[in-house]
Coordinates of C-alpha atoms and ligand atoms in Angstrom, one line a residue:
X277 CA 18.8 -6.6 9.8
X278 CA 15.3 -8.4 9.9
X279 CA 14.6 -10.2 7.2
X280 CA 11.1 -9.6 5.8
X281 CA 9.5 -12.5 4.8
X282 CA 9.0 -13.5 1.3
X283 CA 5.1 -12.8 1.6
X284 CA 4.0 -9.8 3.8
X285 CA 1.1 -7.8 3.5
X286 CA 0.4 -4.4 4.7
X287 CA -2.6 -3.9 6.2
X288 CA -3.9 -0.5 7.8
X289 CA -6.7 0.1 10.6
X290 CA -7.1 3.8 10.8
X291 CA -9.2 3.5 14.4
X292 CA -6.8 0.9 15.8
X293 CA -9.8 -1.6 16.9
X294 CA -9.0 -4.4 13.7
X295 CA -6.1 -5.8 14.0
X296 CA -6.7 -8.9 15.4
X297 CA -9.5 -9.7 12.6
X298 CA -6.7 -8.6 10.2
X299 CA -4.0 -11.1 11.9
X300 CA -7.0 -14.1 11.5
X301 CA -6.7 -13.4 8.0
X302 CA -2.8 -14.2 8.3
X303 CA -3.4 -17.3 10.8
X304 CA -5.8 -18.8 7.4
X305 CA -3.0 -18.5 5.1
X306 CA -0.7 -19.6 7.6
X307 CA -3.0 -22.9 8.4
X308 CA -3.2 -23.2 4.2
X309 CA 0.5 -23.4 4.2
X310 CA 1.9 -20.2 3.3
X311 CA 3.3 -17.6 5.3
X312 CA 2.0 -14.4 5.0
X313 CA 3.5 -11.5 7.3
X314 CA 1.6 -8.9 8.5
X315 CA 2.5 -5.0 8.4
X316 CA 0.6 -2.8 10.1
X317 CA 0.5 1.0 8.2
X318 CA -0.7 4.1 9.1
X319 CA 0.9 7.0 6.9
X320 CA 1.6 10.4 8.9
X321 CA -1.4 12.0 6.8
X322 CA -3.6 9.3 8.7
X323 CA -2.5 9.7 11.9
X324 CA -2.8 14.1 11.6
X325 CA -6.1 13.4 9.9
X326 CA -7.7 11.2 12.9
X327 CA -5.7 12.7 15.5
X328 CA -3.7 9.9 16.6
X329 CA 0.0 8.7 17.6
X330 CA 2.1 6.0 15.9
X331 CA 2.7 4.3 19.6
X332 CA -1.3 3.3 18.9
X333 CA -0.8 1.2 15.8
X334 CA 2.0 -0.6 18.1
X335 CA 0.3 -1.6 20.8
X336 CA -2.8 -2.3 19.1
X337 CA -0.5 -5.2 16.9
X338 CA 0.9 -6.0 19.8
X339 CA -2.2 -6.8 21.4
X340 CA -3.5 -8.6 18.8
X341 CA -0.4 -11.2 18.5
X342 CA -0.6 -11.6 22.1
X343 CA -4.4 -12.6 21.8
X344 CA -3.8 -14.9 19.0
X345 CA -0.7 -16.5 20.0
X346 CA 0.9 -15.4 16.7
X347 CA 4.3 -17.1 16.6
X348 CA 5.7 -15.7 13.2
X349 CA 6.9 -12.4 12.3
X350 CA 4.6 -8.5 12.2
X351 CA 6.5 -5.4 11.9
X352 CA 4.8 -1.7 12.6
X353 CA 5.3 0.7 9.5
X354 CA 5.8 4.2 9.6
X355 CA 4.5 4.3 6.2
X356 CA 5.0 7.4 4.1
X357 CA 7.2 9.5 6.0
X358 CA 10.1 12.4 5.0
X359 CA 12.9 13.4 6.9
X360 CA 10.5 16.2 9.0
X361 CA 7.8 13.5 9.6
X362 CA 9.3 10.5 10.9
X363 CA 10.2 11.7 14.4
X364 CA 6.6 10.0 16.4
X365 CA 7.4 6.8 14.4
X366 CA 11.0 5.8 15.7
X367 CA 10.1 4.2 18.9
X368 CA 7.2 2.4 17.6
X369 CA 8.0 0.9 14.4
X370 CA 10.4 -1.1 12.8
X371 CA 9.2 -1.3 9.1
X372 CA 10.1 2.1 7.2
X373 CA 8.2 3.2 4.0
X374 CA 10.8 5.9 3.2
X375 CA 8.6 8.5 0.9
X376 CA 10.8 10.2 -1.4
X377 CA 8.2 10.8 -4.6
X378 CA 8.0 14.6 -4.0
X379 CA 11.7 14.8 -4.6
X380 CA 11.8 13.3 -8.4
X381 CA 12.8 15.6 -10.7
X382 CA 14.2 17.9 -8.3
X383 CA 17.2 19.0 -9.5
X384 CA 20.7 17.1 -8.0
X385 CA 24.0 18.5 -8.3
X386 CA 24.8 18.0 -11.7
X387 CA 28.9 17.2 -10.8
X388 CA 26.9 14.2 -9.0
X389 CA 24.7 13.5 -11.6
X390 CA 27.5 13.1 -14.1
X391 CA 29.4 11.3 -11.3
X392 CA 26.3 8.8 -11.0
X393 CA 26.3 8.6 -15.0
X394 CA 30.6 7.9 -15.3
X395 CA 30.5 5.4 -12.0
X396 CA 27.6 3.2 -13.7
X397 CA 28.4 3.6 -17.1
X398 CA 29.3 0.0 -17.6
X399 CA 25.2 -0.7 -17.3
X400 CA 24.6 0.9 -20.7
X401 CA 23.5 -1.8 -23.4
X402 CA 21.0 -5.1 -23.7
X403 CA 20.8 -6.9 -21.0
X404 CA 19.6 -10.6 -21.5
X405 CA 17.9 -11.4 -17.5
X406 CA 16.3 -14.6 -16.6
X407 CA 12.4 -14.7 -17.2
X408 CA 12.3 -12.0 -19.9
X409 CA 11.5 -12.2 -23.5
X410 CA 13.0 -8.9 -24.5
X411 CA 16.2 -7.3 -23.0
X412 CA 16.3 -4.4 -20.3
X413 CA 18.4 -2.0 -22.4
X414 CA 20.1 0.7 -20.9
X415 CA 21.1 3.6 -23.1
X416 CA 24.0 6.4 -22.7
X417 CA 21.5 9.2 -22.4
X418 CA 19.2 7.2 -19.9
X419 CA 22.1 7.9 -17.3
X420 CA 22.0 11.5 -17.5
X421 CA 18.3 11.6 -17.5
X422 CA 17.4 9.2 -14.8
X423 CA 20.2 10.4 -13.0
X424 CA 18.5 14.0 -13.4
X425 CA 14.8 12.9 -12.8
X426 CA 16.0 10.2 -9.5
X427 CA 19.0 11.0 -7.9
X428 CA 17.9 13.7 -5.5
X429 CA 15.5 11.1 -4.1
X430 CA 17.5 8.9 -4.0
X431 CA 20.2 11.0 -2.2
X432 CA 17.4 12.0 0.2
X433 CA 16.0 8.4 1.2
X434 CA 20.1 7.8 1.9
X435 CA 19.5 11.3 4.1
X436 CA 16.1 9.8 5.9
X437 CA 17.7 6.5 5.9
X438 CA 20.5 7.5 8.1
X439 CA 18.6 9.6 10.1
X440 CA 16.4 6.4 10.9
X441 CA 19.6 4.1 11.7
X442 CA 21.6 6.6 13.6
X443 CA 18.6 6.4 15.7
X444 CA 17.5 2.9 16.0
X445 CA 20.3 1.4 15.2
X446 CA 21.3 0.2 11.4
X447 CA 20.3 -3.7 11.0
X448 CA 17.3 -3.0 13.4
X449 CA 14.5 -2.2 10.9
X450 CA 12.8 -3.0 7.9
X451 CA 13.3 -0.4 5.0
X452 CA 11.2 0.0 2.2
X453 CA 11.3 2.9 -0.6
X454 CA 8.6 4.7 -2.0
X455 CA 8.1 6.4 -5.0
X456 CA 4.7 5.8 -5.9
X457 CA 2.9 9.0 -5.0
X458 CA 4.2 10.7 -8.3
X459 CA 2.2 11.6 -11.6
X460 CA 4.6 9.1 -14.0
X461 CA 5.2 5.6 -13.8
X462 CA 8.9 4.1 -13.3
X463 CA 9.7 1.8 -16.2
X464 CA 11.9 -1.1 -15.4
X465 CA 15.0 0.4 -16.7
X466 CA 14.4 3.1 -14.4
X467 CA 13.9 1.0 -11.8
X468 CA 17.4 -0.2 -12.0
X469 CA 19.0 2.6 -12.2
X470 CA 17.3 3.9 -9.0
X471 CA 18.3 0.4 -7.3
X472 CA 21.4 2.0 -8.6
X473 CA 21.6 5.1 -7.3
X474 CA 20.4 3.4 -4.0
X475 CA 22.7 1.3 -3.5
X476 CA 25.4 4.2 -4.1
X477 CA 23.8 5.9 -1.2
X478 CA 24.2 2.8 1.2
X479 CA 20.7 2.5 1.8
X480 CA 19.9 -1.5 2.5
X481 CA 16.4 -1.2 0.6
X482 CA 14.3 -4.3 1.1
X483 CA 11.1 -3.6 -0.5
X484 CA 10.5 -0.7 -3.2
X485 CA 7.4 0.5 -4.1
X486 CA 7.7 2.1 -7.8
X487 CA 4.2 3.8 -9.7
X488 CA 3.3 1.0 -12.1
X489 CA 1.6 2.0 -15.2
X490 CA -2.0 2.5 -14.8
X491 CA -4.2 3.8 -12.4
X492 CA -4.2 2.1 -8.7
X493 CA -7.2 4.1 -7.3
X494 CA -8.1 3.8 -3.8
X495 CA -10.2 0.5 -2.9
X496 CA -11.2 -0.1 -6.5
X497 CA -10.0 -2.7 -9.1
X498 CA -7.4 -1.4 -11.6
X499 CA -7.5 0.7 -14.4
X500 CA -5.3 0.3 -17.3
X501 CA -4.1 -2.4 -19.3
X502 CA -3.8 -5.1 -17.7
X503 CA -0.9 -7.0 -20.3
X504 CA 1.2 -3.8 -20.5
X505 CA 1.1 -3.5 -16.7
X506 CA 1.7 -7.7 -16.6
X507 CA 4.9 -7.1 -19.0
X508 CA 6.4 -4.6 -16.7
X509 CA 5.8 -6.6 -13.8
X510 CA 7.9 -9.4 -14.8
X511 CA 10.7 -7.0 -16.1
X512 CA 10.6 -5.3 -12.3
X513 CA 10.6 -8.5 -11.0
X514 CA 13.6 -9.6 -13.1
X515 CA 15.6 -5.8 -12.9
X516 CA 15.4 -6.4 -9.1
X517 CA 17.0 -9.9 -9.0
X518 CA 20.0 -8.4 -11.4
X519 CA 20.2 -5.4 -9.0
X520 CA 20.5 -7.7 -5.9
X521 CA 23.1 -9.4 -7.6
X522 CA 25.1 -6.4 -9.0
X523 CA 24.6 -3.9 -6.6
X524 CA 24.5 -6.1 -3.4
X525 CA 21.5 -5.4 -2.1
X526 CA 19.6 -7.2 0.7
X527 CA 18.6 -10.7 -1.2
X528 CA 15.3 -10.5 0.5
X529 CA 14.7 -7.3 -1.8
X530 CA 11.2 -7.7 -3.1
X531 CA 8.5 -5.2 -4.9
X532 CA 6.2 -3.7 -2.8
X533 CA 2.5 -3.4 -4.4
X534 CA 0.8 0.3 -2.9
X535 CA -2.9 1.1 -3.0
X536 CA -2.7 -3.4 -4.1
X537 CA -5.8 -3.9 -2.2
X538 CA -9.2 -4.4 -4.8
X539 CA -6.4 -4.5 -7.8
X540 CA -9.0 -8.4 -8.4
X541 CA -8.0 -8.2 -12.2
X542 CA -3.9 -8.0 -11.6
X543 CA -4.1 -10.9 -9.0
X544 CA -3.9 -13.5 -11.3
X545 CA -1.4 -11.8 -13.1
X546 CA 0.9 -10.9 -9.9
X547 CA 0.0 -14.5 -9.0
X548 CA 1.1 -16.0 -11.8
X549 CA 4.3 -14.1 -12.2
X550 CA 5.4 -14.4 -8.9
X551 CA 5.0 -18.3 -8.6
X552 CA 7.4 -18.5 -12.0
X553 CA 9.9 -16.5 -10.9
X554 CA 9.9 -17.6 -6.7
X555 CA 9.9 -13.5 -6.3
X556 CA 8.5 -11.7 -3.3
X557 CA 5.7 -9.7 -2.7
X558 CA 4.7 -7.0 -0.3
X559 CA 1.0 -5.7 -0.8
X560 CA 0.5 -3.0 0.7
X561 CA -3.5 -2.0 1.3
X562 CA -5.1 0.8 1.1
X563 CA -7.1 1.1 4.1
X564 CA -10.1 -0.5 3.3
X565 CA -10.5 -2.3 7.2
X566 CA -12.3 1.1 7.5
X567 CA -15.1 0.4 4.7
X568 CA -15.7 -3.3 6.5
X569 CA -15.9 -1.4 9.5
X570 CA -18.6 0.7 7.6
X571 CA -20.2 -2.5 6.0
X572 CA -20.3 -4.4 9.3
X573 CA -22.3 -1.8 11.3
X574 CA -24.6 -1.4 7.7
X575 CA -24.8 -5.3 8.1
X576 CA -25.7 -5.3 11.5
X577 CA -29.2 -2.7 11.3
X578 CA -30.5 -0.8 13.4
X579 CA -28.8 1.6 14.7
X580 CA -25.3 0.4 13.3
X581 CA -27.1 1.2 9.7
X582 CA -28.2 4.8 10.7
X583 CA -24.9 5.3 11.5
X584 CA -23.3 4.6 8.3
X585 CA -26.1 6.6 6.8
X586 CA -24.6 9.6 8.6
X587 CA -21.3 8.5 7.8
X588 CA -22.2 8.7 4.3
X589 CA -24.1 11.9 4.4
X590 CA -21.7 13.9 5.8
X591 CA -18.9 12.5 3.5
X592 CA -22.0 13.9 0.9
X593 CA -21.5 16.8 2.3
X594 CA -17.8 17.4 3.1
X595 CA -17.1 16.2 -0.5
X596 CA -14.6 18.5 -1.6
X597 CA -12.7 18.8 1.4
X598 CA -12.7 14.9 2.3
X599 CA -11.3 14.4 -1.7
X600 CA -8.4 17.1 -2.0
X601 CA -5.8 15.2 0.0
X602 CA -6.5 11.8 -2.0
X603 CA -7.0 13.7 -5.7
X604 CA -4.5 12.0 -7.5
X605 CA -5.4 8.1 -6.2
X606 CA -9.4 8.6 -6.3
X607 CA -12.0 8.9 -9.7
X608 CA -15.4 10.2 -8.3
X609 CA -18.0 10.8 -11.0
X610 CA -20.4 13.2 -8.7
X611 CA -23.2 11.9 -11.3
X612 CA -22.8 7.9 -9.6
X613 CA -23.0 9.9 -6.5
X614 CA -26.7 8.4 -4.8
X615 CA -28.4 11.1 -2.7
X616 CA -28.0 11.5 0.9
X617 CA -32.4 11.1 1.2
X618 CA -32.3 8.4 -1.3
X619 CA -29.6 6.6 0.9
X620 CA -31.6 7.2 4.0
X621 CA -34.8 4.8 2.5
X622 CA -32.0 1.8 1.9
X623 CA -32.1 -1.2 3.6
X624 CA -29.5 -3.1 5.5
X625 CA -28.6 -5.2 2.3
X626 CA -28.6 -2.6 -0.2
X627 CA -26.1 -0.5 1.7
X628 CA -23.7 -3.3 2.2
X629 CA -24.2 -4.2 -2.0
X630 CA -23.6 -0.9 -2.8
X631 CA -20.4 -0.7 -0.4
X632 CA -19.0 -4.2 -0.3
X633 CA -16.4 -4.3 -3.6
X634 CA -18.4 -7.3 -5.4
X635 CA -17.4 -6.3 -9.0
X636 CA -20.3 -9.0 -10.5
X637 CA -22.7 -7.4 -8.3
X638 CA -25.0 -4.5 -10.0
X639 CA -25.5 -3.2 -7.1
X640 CA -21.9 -2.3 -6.5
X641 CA -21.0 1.5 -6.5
X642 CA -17.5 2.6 -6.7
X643 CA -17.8 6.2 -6.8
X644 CA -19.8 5.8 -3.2
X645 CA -17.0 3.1 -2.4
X646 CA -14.7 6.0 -3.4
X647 CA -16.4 8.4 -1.0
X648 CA -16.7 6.8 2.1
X649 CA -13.3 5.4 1.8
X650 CA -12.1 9.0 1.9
X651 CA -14.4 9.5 4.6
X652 CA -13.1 8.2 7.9
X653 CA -12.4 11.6 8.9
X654 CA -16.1 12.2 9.5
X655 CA -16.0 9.0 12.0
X656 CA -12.8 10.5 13.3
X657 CA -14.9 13.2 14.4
X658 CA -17.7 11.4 15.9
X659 CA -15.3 10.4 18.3
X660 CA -16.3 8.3 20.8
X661 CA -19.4 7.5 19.4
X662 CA -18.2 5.8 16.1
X663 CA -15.9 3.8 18.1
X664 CA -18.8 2.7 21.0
X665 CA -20.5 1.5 18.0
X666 CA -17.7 -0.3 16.0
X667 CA -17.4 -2.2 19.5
X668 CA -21.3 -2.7 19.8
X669 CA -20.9 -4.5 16.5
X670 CA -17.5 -6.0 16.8
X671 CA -18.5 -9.5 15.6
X672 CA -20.4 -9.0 12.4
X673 CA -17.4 -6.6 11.8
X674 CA -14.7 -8.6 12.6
X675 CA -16.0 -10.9 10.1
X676 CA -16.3 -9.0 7.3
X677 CA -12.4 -7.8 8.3
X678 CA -11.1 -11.1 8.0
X679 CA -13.2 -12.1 5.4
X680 CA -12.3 -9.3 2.9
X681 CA -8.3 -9.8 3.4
X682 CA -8.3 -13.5 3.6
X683 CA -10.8 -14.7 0.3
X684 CA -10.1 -11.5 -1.8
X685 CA -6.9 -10.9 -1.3
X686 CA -4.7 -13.4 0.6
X687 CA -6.3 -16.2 -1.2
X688 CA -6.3 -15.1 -4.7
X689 CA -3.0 -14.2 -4.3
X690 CA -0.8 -16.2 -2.3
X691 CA -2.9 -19.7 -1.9
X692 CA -2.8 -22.4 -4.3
Ligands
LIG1088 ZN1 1.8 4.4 -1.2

């Protein structure tokens, strides 16, 4: 099995012309001493929405490691797929986000579920784990609940899982869980009984990507509280060294962070907390190459701005549609929302304020962040055009690609 490396971070370019700007971000961590792995991700619902294949986000990493001369490791993720989904993705990836949230709470066979209950019985009580303050206690009932709520999804990842090996191969991919796209958070102890129920299934999970308490909306900063979500942190990061241990899962098991891009105010926190405990870390963004893309051609002028004037416009106008698919991981207050006409009078620099996710700066508008992140469908149907002018303006772009990943997030994060 490939390891994954302790640091890896998933980065997704939904028109397949950043990745090499992406991978400069990795090469400035990597020549400030750490290594940082990338992942490139493109979910199913990303490819149907823009029209494209998975062999695409292959050969354009491939391309951009051959360019760079990138010695270390990249994996391609087929990110967010179900058993009927993940067909396109098994030749070109080797890094599986196995998506199993629309299967909690779905009901398991309840001989199994009391199985599941009797076979880890010997879990329930306090238990004392390195790093912690306050035990992870287990109770009887917890068994039969979790085991009610979680075991059909975990039953079907061991069902995708299988499917996945039988075809590549067990021991020749990466494989991560997901359970993140759900309306309640995981707590810890849930978390280790799902490890649990994992590892009963045989599947050799790597990196697991719970919901976290809070709200981890899509290329904004975090929403919640920030020393609740800091305390369950630490007790994932401590439930997964006791499940690696106990269960024998893969040692390089780590947490994997979804929708972690623009979470600024939990860096220092993650930061922190992984540096105490030597933990792992996968973050996995959320797209947001796209809105450089966007900020680069606003950057540039001229007819680069105009374009991301339409591009805005029409998200304007295509509001509801562009939304619905993202509904539970966006907050859009219509109100915040700046006219399509007023937009149109902006200059270069007050697009790019408005865009660019400086928190200190008043310019800076989420809910038109918000917007055109949902928006790259409306580039994905300019077709040709969009992309003639991403490549017109490949330079300023590039830089605010690498620039965005590498002192926003790679730094904060993983340097120093
Ligand atoms: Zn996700």
């Amino acid at each position: 099995m490939p390891t994954l490396a302790k640091f890896s971070v998933g980065v997704g370019d939904r028109f397949a012309r950043q990745a090499k700007a992406q991978l400069r971000a990795c090469e400035l961590a990597a020549e400030a001493g750490v290594e940082v792995v990338p992942v490139w991700n493109k979910s199913n619902r990303e490819h149907t929405i823009i029209g494209t294949e998975p062999a695409t986000t292959r050969a354009a990493a491939d391309a951009a490691v051959r360019e760079l001369g990138w010695q270390k490791p990249y994996h391609v993720d087929a990110d967010h797929i179900r058993l009927e989904t993940v067909d396109r993705f098994l030749a070109p990836c080797d890094f599986f986000t196995i998506d199993v949230a629309d299967s909690i709470g779905q009901p398991a066979d309840p001989a199994a579920v009391s199985r599941f209950a009797d076979r880890h019985a010997d879990l329930v009580g306090r238990h004392a784990l390195p790093g912690l303050k306050e035990p992870v206690t287990i109770a009887r009932d917890d068994l039969q609940r979790v085991g009610g709520k979680y075991l059909k999804a975990a039953q079907d990842a061991g069902t995708i899982y299988r499917k996945i090996a039988a075809a590549k191969g067990a021991g020749s991919f990466v494989t991560e869980v997901s359970m993140d796209e759900t309306d309640a958070p995981q707590t810890p102890p849930e978390l280790l009984l799902i490890l649990a129920a994992l590892a009963d299934e045989g599947v050799p999970v790597q990196t697991i990507a719970p919901k976290f308490t809070g709200r981890f909306n899509k290329g904004v900063d975090y929403v919640g509280d920030v020393a609740q979500f800091e305390r369950e942190f630490r007790q994932d990061l401590a439930v997964i060294a006791f499940a690696v241990w106990r269960f024998g899962l893969p040692a390089d098991l780590k947490l994997s962070v979804h929708s972690g891009s623009d979470k600024f105010s939990l860096y220092p926190v993650i930061r922190r907390a992984v540096r105490d405990t030597g933990a792992g870390l996968h973050l996995k963004t959320a797209g947001t190459t796209w809105l450089e893309e966007v900020i680069g051609l606003a950057e540039a002028g001229g007819d680069g701005l105009d374009l991301a004037k339409e591009i805005y416009a029409t998200a304007l106008k295509k509001k509801a549609d562009l939304c619905a698919p993202y509904a539970a991981v966006i907050d859009i207050d219509p109100a915040k929302l700046p006219p399509a006409d007023a937009v149109a009078g902006w200059s270069s620099e007050r697009f790019v304020r408005a865009l660019r996710h400086d928190p200190a700066d008043p310019q800076f508008n989420p809910h038109l962040r918000q917007l055109v992140h949902v928006g790259f469908k409306v580039a994905a149907q300019m077709g040709d055009r969009y992309l003639r002018a991403v490549e017109a303006h490949e330079t300023t772009i590039a830089r605010n690609v690498t620039g965005n990943l590498w002192d926003r997030h790679l730094k904060p994060l993983f340097v120093g």
